[in-house]
PDB file of C-alpha atoms in Angstrom:
ATOM      1  CA  UNK A 162      -4.681 -21.205  -3.040  1.00 73.00           C
ATOM      2  CA  UNK A 163      -6.005 -19.486   0.094  1.00 83.00           C
ATOM      3  CA  UNK A 164      -2.621 -19.765   1.834  1.00 78.00           C
ATOM      4  CA  UNK A 165      -0.870 -18.201  -1.163  1.00 81.00           C
ATOM      5  CA  UNK A 166      -3.294 -15.279  -1.071  1.00 86.00           C
ATOM      6  CA  UNK A 167      -2.762 -14.839   2.678  1.00 88.00           C
ATOM      7  CA  UNK A 168       1.007 -14.809   2.116  1.00 87.00           C
ATOM      8  CA  UNK A 169       0.557 -12.206  -0.612  1.00 89.00           C
ATOM      9  CA  UNK A 170      -1.486 -10.093   1.812  1.00 93.00           C
ATOM     10  CA  UNK A 171       1.237 -10.305   4.489  1.00 92.00           C
ATOM     11  CA  UNK A 172       3.964  -9.456   1.962  1.00 91.00           C
ATOM     12  CA  UNK A 173       1.902  -6.453   0.880  1.00 93.00           C
ATOM     13  CA  UNK A 174       1.831  -5.266   4.496  1.00 94.00           C
ATOM     14  CA  UNK A 175       5.602  -5.663   4.780  1.00 92.00           C
ATOM     15  CA  UNK A 176       6.119  -3.786   1.513  1.00 91.00           C
ATOM     16  CA  UNK A 177       3.820  -0.950   2.544  1.00 93.00           C
ATOM     17  CA  UNK A 178       5.601  -0.484   5.871  1.00 94.00           C
ATOM     18  CA  UNK A 179       9.212  -0.863   4.797  1.00 92.00           C
ATOM     19  CA  UNK A 180       9.153   0.970   1.458  1.00 89.00           C
ATOM     20  CA  UNK A 181       8.813   4.399   3.054  1.00 92.00           C
ATOM     21  CA  UNK A 182      10.652   3.885   6.322  1.00 92.00           C
ATOM     22  CA  UNK A 183      14.443   3.952   5.780  1.00 92.00           C
ATOM     23  CA  UNK A 184      14.865   0.322   6.853  1.00 91.00           C
ATOM     24  CA  UNK A 185      15.154  -1.578   3.524  1.00 87.00           C
ATOM     25  CA  UNK A 186      12.118  -3.302   2.075  1.00 84.00           C
ATOM     26  CA  UNK A 187      14.452  -5.796   0.329  1.00 76.00           C
ATOM     27  CA  UNK A 188      15.973  -6.936   3.623  1.00 77.00           C
ATOM     28  CA  UNK A 189      12.554  -7.484   5.153  1.00 85.00           C
ATOM     29  CA  UNK A 190      11.176  -9.233   2.078  1.00 78.00           C
ATOM     30  CA  UNK A 191      14.173 -11.575   2.106  1.00 72.00           C
ATOM     31  CA  UNK A 192      13.460 -12.596   5.685  1.00 76.00           C
ATOM     32  CA  UNK A 193       9.697 -12.865   5.293  1.00 81.00           C
ATOM     33  CA  UNK A 194      10.075 -14.905   2.103  1.00 74.00           C
ATOM     34  CA  UNK A 195      12.060 -17.474   4.069  1.00 74.00           C
ATOM     35  CA  UNK A 196       8.945 -18.285   6.062  1.00 77.00           C
ATOM     36  CA  UNK A 197       6.114 -17.336   3.684  1.00 76.00           C
ATOM     37  CA  UNK A 198       6.710 -18.990   0.343  1.00 73.00           C
ATOM     38  CA  UNK A 199       4.507 -18.028  -2.595  1.00 74.00           C
ATOM     39  CA  UNK A 200       5.120 -21.406  -4.263  1.00 75.00           C
ATOM     40  CA  UNK A 201       5.718 -19.837  -7.666  1.00 78.00           C
ATOM     41  CA  UNK A 202       8.777 -19.930  -9.942  1.00 78.00           C
ATOM     42  CA  UNK A 203      11.647 -17.727  -8.688  1.00 77.00           C
ATOM     43  CA  UNK A 204      11.318 -15.417 -11.712  1.00 79.00           C
ATOM     44  CA  UNK A 205       7.720 -14.641 -10.780  1.00 82.00           C
ATOM     45  CA  UNK A 206       8.529 -14.177  -7.091  1.00 82.00           C
ATOM     46  CA  UNK A 207      11.328 -11.728  -7.928  1.00 78.00           C
ATOM     47  CA  UNK A 208       8.960  -9.845 -10.215  1.00 81.00           C
ATOM     48  CA  UNK A 209       6.183  -9.864  -7.599  1.00 85.00           C
ATOM     49  CA  UNK A 210       8.428  -8.173  -5.026  1.00 83.00           C
ATOM     50  CA  UNK A 211       9.046  -5.332  -7.475  1.00 81.00           C
ATOM     51  CA  UNK A 212       5.541  -5.004  -8.936  1.00 83.00           C
ATOM     52  CA  UNK A 213       3.725  -4.653  -5.596  1.00 88.00           C
ATOM     53  CA  UNK A 214       5.746  -1.457  -5.134  1.00 86.00           C
ATOM     54  CA  UNK A 215       3.244   0.027  -7.585  1.00 87.00           C
ATOM     55  CA  UNK A 216       0.714   0.033  -4.754  1.00 91.00           C
ATOM     56  CA  UNK A 217       3.085   2.088  -2.630  1.00 91.00           C
ATOM     57  CA  UNK A 218       3.513   4.588  -5.464  1.00 91.00           C
ATOM     58  CA  UNK A 219      -0.248   5.011  -5.775  1.00 92.00           C
ATOM     59  CA  UNK A 220      -0.317   6.015  -2.118  1.00 95.00           C
ATOM     60  CA  UNK A 221       2.115   8.881  -2.820  1.00 95.00           C
ATOM     61  CA  UNK A 222       0.085  10.017  -5.822  1.00 94.00           C
ATOM     62  CA  UNK A 223      -3.123  10.029  -3.790  1.00 95.00           C
ATOM     63  CA  UNK A 224      -1.707  11.765  -0.707  1.00 96.00           C
ATOM     64  CA  UNK A 225       0.249  14.380  -2.648  1.00 96.00           C
ATOM     65  CA  UNK A 226      -1.967  14.733  -5.702  1.00 94.00           C
ATOM     66  CA  UNK A 227      -2.524  18.471  -5.310  1.00 93.00           C
ATOM     67  CA  UNK A 228       1.131  19.215  -4.567  1.00 93.00           C
ATOM     68  CA  UNK A 229       2.240  17.171  -7.597  1.00 95.00           C
ATOM     69  CA  UNK A 230      -0.459  18.435  -9.971  1.00 95.00           C
ATOM     70  CA  UNK A 231       0.752  21.430 -12.042  1.00 94.00           C
ATOM     71  CA  UNK A 232      -2.746  21.863 -13.497  1.00 93.00           C
ATOM     72  CA  UNK A 233      -4.506  22.278 -10.145  1.00 90.00           C
ATOM     73  CA  UNK A 234      -7.204  24.952 -10.179  1.00 88.00           C
ATOM     74  CA  UNK A 235      -6.232  25.802  -6.607  1.00 88.00           C
ATOM     75  CA  UNK A 236      -2.795  27.059  -7.672  1.00 92.00           C
ATOM     76  CA  UNK A 237      -1.810  30.435  -9.062  1.00 91.00           C
ATOM     77  CA  UNK A 238       0.680  30.773 -11.915  1.00 93.00           C
ATOM     78  CA  UNK A 239       3.682  30.987  -9.579  1.00 93.00           C
ATOM     79  CA  UNK A 240       2.655  27.831  -7.757  1.00 93.00           C
ATOM     80  CA  UNK A 241       2.131  26.005 -11.056  1.00 94.00           C
ATOM     81  CA  UNK A 242       5.645  26.993 -12.176  1.00 95.00           C
ATOM     82  CA  UNK A 243       7.006  25.740  -8.864  1.00 95.00           C
ATOM     83  CA  UNK A 244       5.214  22.425  -9.396  1.00 96.00           C
ATOM     84  CA  UNK A 245       6.724  22.043 -12.870  1.00 97.00           C
ATOM     85  CA  UNK A 246      10.126  22.893 -11.356  1.00 96.00           C
ATOM     86  CA  UNK A 247       9.586  20.187  -8.724  1.00 97.00           C
ATOM     87  CA  UNK A 248       8.945  17.605 -11.447  1.00 96.00           C
ATOM     88  CA  UNK A 249      12.070  18.768 -13.272  1.00 97.00           C
ATOM     89  CA  UNK A 250      14.087  18.248 -10.085  1.00 97.00           C
ATOM     90  CA  UNK A 251      12.570  14.779  -9.667  1.00 96.00           C
ATOM     91  CA  UNK A 252      13.459  13.782 -13.246  1.00 95.00           C
ATOM     92  CA  UNK A 253      16.998  15.143 -12.927  1.00 96.00           C
ATOM     93  CA  UNK A 254      17.491  13.283  -9.655  1.00 95.00           C
ATOM     94  CA  UNK A 255      16.243  10.027 -11.195  1.00 93.00           C
ATOM     95  CA  UNK A 256      18.734  10.033 -14.066  1.00 93.00           C
ATOM     96  CA  UNK A 257      21.684   8.390 -12.223  1.00 92.00           C
ATOM     97  CA  UNK A 258      19.694   5.459 -10.803  1.00 88.00           C
ATOM     98  CA  UNK A 259      17.668   5.128 -14.004  1.00 85.00           C
ATOM     99  CA  UNK A 260      20.704   4.853 -16.273  1.00 89.00           C
ATOM    100  CA  UNK A 261      22.637   2.467 -14.016  1.00 90.00           C
ATOM    101  CA  UNK A 262      19.527   0.397 -13.294  1.00 83.00           C
ATOM    102  CA  UNK A 263      18.654  -0.081 -16.964  1.00 81.00           C
ATOM    103  CA  UNK A 264      22.244  -0.931 -17.962  1.00 87.00           C
ATOM    104  CA  UNK A 265      23.183  -3.172 -15.065  1.00 86.00           C
ATOM    105  CA  UNK A 266      19.912  -4.475 -13.576  1.00 78.00           C
ATOM    106  CA  UNK A 267      20.618  -8.155 -14.279  1.00 79.00           C
ATOM    107  CA  UNK A 268      24.284  -7.879 -13.258  1.00 86.00           C
ATOM    108  CA  UNK A 269      23.423  -6.185  -9.972  1.00 85.00           C
ATOM    109  CA  UNK A 270      20.772  -8.802  -9.239  1.00 81.00           C
ATOM    110  CA  UNK A 271      23.127 -11.713 -10.010  1.00 83.00           C
ATOM    111  CA  UNK A 272      26.107 -10.339  -8.059  1.00 85.00           C
ATOM    112  CA  UNK A 273      24.631  -8.479  -5.116  1.00 85.00           C
ATOM    113  CA  UNK A 274      21.249 -10.000  -4.260  1.00 82.00           C
ATOM    114  CA  UNK A 275      22.206 -12.172  -1.329  1.00 84.00           C
ATOM    115  CA  UNK A 276      21.712 -12.135   2.453  1.00 86.00           C
ATOM    116  CA  UNK A 277      25.325 -11.187   3.279  1.00 89.00           C
ATOM    117  CA  UNK A 278      25.338  -8.091   1.064  1.00 90.00           C
ATOM    118  CA  UNK A 279      21.916  -7.056   2.364  1.00 90.00           C
ATOM    119  CA  UNK A 280      22.986  -7.535   6.000  1.00 91.00           C
ATOM    120  CA  UNK A 281      26.172  -5.504   5.552  1.00 93.00           C
ATOM    121  CA  UNK A 282      24.242  -2.712   3.799  1.00 93.00           C
ATOM    122  CA  UNK A 283      21.676  -2.663   6.611  1.00 94.00           C
ATOM    123  CA  UNK A 284      24.372  -2.308   9.252  1.00 95.00           C
ATOM    124  CA  UNK A 285      26.519   0.243   7.385  1.00 95.00           C
ATOM    125  CA  UNK A 286      23.588   2.529   6.616  1.00 94.00           C
ATOM    126  CA  UNK A 287      22.329   2.138  10.184  1.00 95.00           C
ATOM    127  CA  UNK A 288      25.675   3.390  11.478  1.00 96.00           C
ATOM    128  CA  UNK A 289      25.645   6.266   8.971  1.00 95.00           C
ATOM    129  CA  UNK A 290      22.200   7.395  10.142  1.00 95.00           C
ATOM    130  CA  UNK A 291      23.361   7.456  13.770  1.00 96.00           C
ATOM    131  CA  UNK A 292      26.627   9.258  12.950  1.00 95.00           C
ATOM    132  CA  UNK A 293      24.808  11.833  10.815  1.00 93.00           C
ATOM    133  CA  UNK A 294      22.173  12.572  13.447  1.00 93.00           C
ATOM    134  CA  UNK A 295      24.805  12.791  16.200  1.00 94.00           C
ATOM    135  CA  UNK A 296      26.554  15.488  14.166  1.00 92.00           C
ATOM    136  CA  UNK A 297      23.393  17.617  14.507  1.00 85.00           C
ATOM    137  CA  UNK A 298      23.307  18.915  10.925  1.00 84.00           C
ATOM    138  CA  UNK A 299      21.809  22.378  10.477  1.00 88.00           C
ATOM    139  CA  UNK A 300      19.319  22.374   7.571  1.00 92.00           C
ATOM    140  CA  UNK A 301      19.846  24.979   4.883  1.00 94.00           C
ATOM    141  CA  UNK A 302      17.070  23.770   2.575  1.00 95.00           C
ATOM    142  CA  UNK A 303      13.781  24.150   4.412  1.00 94.00           C
ATOM    143  CA  UNK A 304      11.314  23.664   1.541  1.00 94.00           C
ATOM    144  CA  UNK A 305      11.099  21.884  -1.783  1.00 95.00           C
ATOM    145  CA  UNK A 306      11.000  25.264  -3.540  1.00 94.00           C
ATOM    146  CA  UNK A 307      14.432  26.069  -2.057  1.00 95.00           C
ATOM    147  CA  UNK A 308      15.898  22.764  -3.201  1.00 95.00           C
ATOM    148  CA  UNK A 309      18.326  23.606  -6.018  1.00 95.00           C
ATOM    149  CA  UNK A 310      18.634  21.552  -9.198  1.00 96.00           C
ATOM    150  CA  UNK A 311      22.261  20.811  -8.320  1.00 96.00           C
ATOM    151  CA  UNK A 312      21.318  19.518  -4.884  1.00 97.00           C
ATOM    152  CA  UNK A 313      18.459  17.480  -6.392  1.00 96.00           C
ATOM    153  CA  UNK A 314      20.931  15.789  -8.749  1.00 97.00           C
ATOM    154  CA  UNK A 315      23.265  15.065  -5.827  1.00 96.00           C
ATOM    155  CA  UNK A 316      20.379  13.427  -3.952  1.00 96.00           C
ATOM    156  CA  UNK A 317      19.877  11.365  -7.108  1.00 95.00           C
ATOM    157  CA  UNK A 318      23.470  10.178  -6.857  1.00 95.00           C
ATOM    158  CA  UNK A 319      22.699   8.899  -3.378  1.00 94.00           C
ATOM    159  CA  UNK A 320      19.582   7.204  -4.765  1.00 91.00           C
ATOM    160  CA  UNK A 321      21.830   5.357  -7.204  1.00 91.00           C
ATOM    161  CA  UNK A 322      23.430   3.658  -4.181  1.00 91.00           C
ATOM    162  CA  UNK A 323      20.029   2.152  -3.392  1.00 89.00           C
ATOM    163  CA  UNK A 324      20.555  -0.266  -6.280  1.00 88.00           C
ATOM    164  CA  UNK A 325      22.680  -2.150  -3.767  1.00 89.00           C
ATOM    165  CA  UNK A 326      20.145  -4.371  -1.971  1.00 87.00           C
ATOM    166  CA  UNK A 327      19.740  -3.619   1.705  1.00 89.00           C
ATOM    167  CA  UNK A 328      20.653   0.049   1.500  1.00 90.00           C
ATOM    168  CA  UNK A 329      16.992   1.063   1.057  1.00 88.00           C
ATOM    169  CA  UNK A 330      15.868   3.512  -1.610  1.00 88.00           C
ATOM    170  CA  UNK A 331      14.242   5.802   0.932  1.00 91.00           C
ATOM    171  CA  UNK A 332      17.210   5.310   3.262  1.00 91.00           C
ATOM    172  CA  UNK A 333      19.700   6.351   0.585  1.00 93.00           C
ATOM    173  CA  UNK A 334      17.795   9.421  -0.553  1.00 95.00           C
ATOM    174  CA  UNK A 335      16.837  10.620   2.944  1.00 94.00           C
ATOM    175  CA  UNK A 336      20.363  10.090   4.253  1.00 94.00           C
ATOM    176  CA  UNK A 337      21.823  11.898   1.252  1.00 94.00           C
ATOM    177  CA  UNK A 338      19.347  14.783   1.410  1.00 95.00           C
ATOM    178  CA  UNK A 339      19.887  15.382   5.142  1.00 94.00           C
ATOM    179  CA  UNK A 340      23.660  15.175   4.623  1.00 94.00           C
ATOM    180  CA  UNK A 341      23.342  17.815   1.889  1.00 95.00           C
ATOM    181  CA  UNK A 342      21.479  20.148   4.217  1.00 95.00           C
ATOM    182  CA  UNK A 343      17.806  19.363   3.653  1.00 95.00           C
ATOM    183  CA  UNK A 344      15.341  19.554   6.511  1.00 94.00           C
ATOM    184  CA  UNK A 345      14.047  16.092   7.467  1.00 93.00           C
ATOM    185  CA  UNK A 346      10.532  16.725   6.137  1.00 94.00           C
ATOM    186  CA  UNK A 347      11.947  18.017   2.830  1.00 95.00           C
ATOM    187  CA  UNK A 348      14.242  14.991   2.583  1.00 95.00           C
ATOM    188  CA  UNK A 349      11.350  12.590   3.219  1.00 95.00           C
ATOM    189  CA  UNK A 350       8.927  14.234   0.775  1.00 96.00           C
ATOM    190  CA  UNK A 351      11.528  14.458  -1.981  1.00 96.00           C
ATOM    191  CA  UNK A 352      12.326  10.800  -1.368  1.00 94.00           C
ATOM    192  CA  UNK A 353       8.629   9.963  -1.820  1.00 94.00           C
ATOM    193  CA  UNK A 354       8.471  11.857  -5.110  1.00 96.00           C
ATOM    194  CA  UNK A 355      11.688  10.314  -6.456  1.00 93.00           C
ATOM    195  CA  UNK A 356      10.106   6.904  -5.984  1.00 90.00           C
ATOM    196  CA  UNK A 357       7.390   7.622  -8.557  1.00 92.00           C
ATOM    197  CA  UNK A 358       9.393   7.373 -11.810  1.00 88.00           C
ATOM    198  CA  UNK A 359      11.984   4.978 -10.374  1.00 80.00           C
ATOM    199  CA  UNK A 360       9.529   2.395  -9.056  1.00 81.00           C
ATOM    200  CA  UNK A 361       7.091   2.730 -11.943  1.00 83.00           C
ATOM    201  CA  UNK A 362       9.991   2.113 -14.306  1.00 78.00           C
ATOM    202  CA  UNK A 363      11.287  -0.823 -12.267  1.00 75.00           C
ATOM    203  CA  UNK A 364       7.826  -2.420 -12.067  1.00 77.00           C
ATOM    204  CA  UNK A 365       7.224  -1.999 -15.795  1.00 76.00           C
ATOM    205  CA  UNK A 366      10.673  -3.350 -16.673  1.00 75.00           C
ATOM    206  CA  UNK A 367      10.217  -6.443 -14.500  1.00 74.00           C
ATOM    207  CA  UNK A 368       6.773  -7.171 -15.966  1.00 75.00           C
ATOM    208  CA  UNK A 369       8.060  -6.835 -19.528  1.00 76.00           C
ATOM    209  CA  UNK A 370      11.065  -9.069 -18.790  1.00 75.00           C
ATOM    210  CA  UNK A 371       8.756 -11.686 -17.289  1.00 72.00           C
ATOM    211  CA  UNK A 372       6.760 -11.710 -20.498  1.00 72.00           C
ATOM    212  CA  UNK A 373       3.297 -10.531 -19.373  1.00 72.00           C
ATOM    213  CA  UNK A 374       2.141 -14.163 -19.295  1.00 77.00           C
ATOM    214  CA  UNK A 375       0.334 -14.748 -16.009  1.00 77.00           C
ATOM    215  CA  UNK A 376      -2.044 -17.356 -14.693  1.00 82.00           C
ATOM    216  CA  UNK A 377      -5.262 -16.288 -12.982  1.00 83.00           C
ATOM    217  CA  UNK A 378      -3.747 -17.247  -9.635  1.00 87.00           C
ATOM    218  CA  UNK A 379      -0.679 -15.100 -10.267  1.00 83.00           C
ATOM    219  CA  UNK A 380      -2.843 -12.109 -11.198  1.00 86.00           C
ATOM    220  CA  UNK A 381      -4.843 -12.531  -7.965  1.00 91.00           C
ATOM    221  CA  UNK A 382      -1.639 -12.714  -5.926  1.00 89.00           C
ATOM    222  CA  UNK A 383      -0.270  -9.523  -7.509  1.00 89.00           C
ATOM    223  CA  UNK A 384      -3.541  -7.642  -7.033  1.00 93.00           C
ATOM    224  CA  UNK A 385      -3.859  -8.537  -3.361  1.00 94.00           C
ATOM    225  CA  UNK A 386      -0.223  -7.660  -2.660  1.00 93.00           C
ATOM    226  CA  UNK A 387      -0.473  -4.371  -4.558  1.00 93.00           C
ATOM    227  CA  UNK A 388      -3.761  -3.222  -3.003  1.00 95.00           C
ATOM    228  CA  UNK A 389      -2.520  -4.126   0.470  1.00 96.00           C
ATOM    229  CA  UNK A 390       0.741  -2.241  -0.106  1.00 95.00           C
ATOM    230  CA  UNK A 391      -1.281   0.811  -1.192  1.00 95.00           C
ATOM    231  CA  UNK A 392      -3.510   0.887   1.899  1.00 97.00           C
ATOM    232  CA  UNK A 393      -0.656   0.287   4.335  1.00 97.00           C
ATOM    233  CA  UNK A 394       1.555   2.874   2.575  1.00 96.00           C
ATOM    234  CA  UNK A 395      -1.048   5.604   3.093  1.00 96.00           C
ATOM    235  CA  UNK A 396      -0.888   5.133   6.870  1.00 96.00           C
ATOM    236  CA  UNK A 397       2.898   4.703   6.980  1.00 96.00           C
ATOM    237  CA  UNK A 398       3.602   7.875   4.990  1.00 96.00           C
ATOM    238  CA  UNK A 399       1.337   9.872   7.285  1.00 96.00           C
ATOM    239  CA  UNK A 400       3.015   8.336  10.323  1.00 95.00           C
ATOM    240  CA  UNK A 401       6.547   9.086   9.084  1.00 94.00           C
ATOM    241  CA  UNK A 402       5.790  12.732   8.287  1.00 94.00           C
ATOM    242  CA  UNK A 403       4.240  13.165  11.734  1.00 94.00           C
ATOM    243  CA  UNK A 404       7.103  11.343  13.473  1.00 94.00           C
ATOM    244  CA  UNK A 405       9.981  13.320  11.962  1.00 92.00           C
ATOM    245  CA  UNK A 406       8.476  16.641  12.986  1.00 88.00           C
ATOM    246  CA  UNK A 407       9.525  15.823  16.558  1.00 89.00           C
ATOM    247  CA  UNK A 408      12.148  13.079  16.208  1.00 90.00           C
ATOM    248  CA  UNK A 409      15.305  12.289  14.256  1.00 90.00           C
ATOM    249  CA  UNK A 410      16.216   9.151  12.261  1.00 93.00           C
ATOM    250  CA  UNK A 411      18.471   7.490  14.858  1.00 94.00           C
ATOM    251  CA  UNK A 412      15.837   4.922  15.858  1.00 95.00           C
ATOM    252  CA  UNK A 413      15.836   3.645  12.277  1.00 95.00           C
ATOM    253  CA  UNK A 414      19.626   3.434  12.390  1.00 95.00           C
ATOM    254  CA  UNK A 415      19.546   1.245  15.493  1.00 96.00           C
ATOM    255  CA  UNK A 416      16.783  -0.881  13.988  1.00 95.00           C
ATOM    256  CA  UNK A 417      18.811  -1.427  10.791  1.00 95.00           C
ATOM    257  CA  UNK A 418      21.849  -2.572  12.778  1.00 96.00           C
ATOM    258  CA  UNK A 419      19.806  -5.076  14.787  1.00 94.00           C
ATOM    259  CA  UNK A 420      18.074  -6.375  11.638  1.00 91.00           C
ATOM    260  CA  UNK A 421      21.389  -6.673   9.800  1.00 92.00           C
ATOM    261  CA  UNK A 422      22.850  -8.739  12.642  1.00 92.00           C
ATOM    262  CA  UNK A 423      19.755 -10.978  12.652  1.00 88.00           C
ATOM    263  CA  UNK A 424      20.072 -11.510   8.890  1.00 87.00           C
ATOM    264  CA  UNK A 425      23.756 -12.435   9.287  1.00 89.00           C
ATOM    265  CA  UNK A 426      22.995 -14.848  12.116  1.00 89.00           C
ATOM    266  CA  UNK A 427      20.048 -16.481  10.407  1.00 85.00           C
ATOM    267  CA  UNK A 428      21.587 -16.978   6.964  1.00 83.00           C
ATOM    268  CA  UNK A 429      25.086 -17.600   8.321  1.00 76.00           C
ATOM    269  CA  UNK A 430      24.141 -20.163  10.941  1.00 72.00           C
ATOM    270  CA  UNK A 431      20.519 -21.300  10.971  1.00 68.00           C
ATOM    271  CA  UNK A 432      19.667 -21.415   7.271  1.00 60.00           C
ATOM    272  CA  UNK A 433      22.785 -23.392   6.309  1.00 59.00           C
TER     273      UNK A 433
END
């Protein structure tokens, strides 16, 4: 039991780090799971990887509570309207991924969830990040208030691509937002906010599909993973926002390429 809980703790750390950095939490979880088995049925393990994302979402809600709260006493009427508008943009941007995810969740999981697809997605998106940053895009959207509803929906179309494992939800939305002219900090924050309905919905859907029948050990494993993901996410989000004020995303592109090659080598040669 103790080893299972330790593994859950480590997986929570991995989730908290990789969910917000554009490096693919799925790709990392796939590798880590090869060495740290939870010793539960595959259905539960698959559900666990999705549910612990709830901890990451709580970190966003805590860190950005005032910015996301339209009822804040610290805001004037204009600021409250801007907050409502931000939520409207988030909902609009979540429609593409939400619709496709609900309709094709099982099909996507059965057809695409494999090491080769994940490795290729890691490498392709890594190259795209490097190419985009080398083009030195000039941002035209320098704040969330200036983000148009049309552009928000287009970012949502990029988020839909994150249903392909290995692309990374944050990677897809950040890449898309920067490509569409958003400043890096705007792209990152909007990516954080888009995760709220998407990941809450995904976690709830997985739990319902599993049947809500858990043993005490399974509940303990989920709690430890979720709480760990929350704590780690708080530090990672703060780090990322500080980092991108002075740096671009190329380092994540190089990292993705190296990780993708390692995944190909491991599952193509060693794990056979």
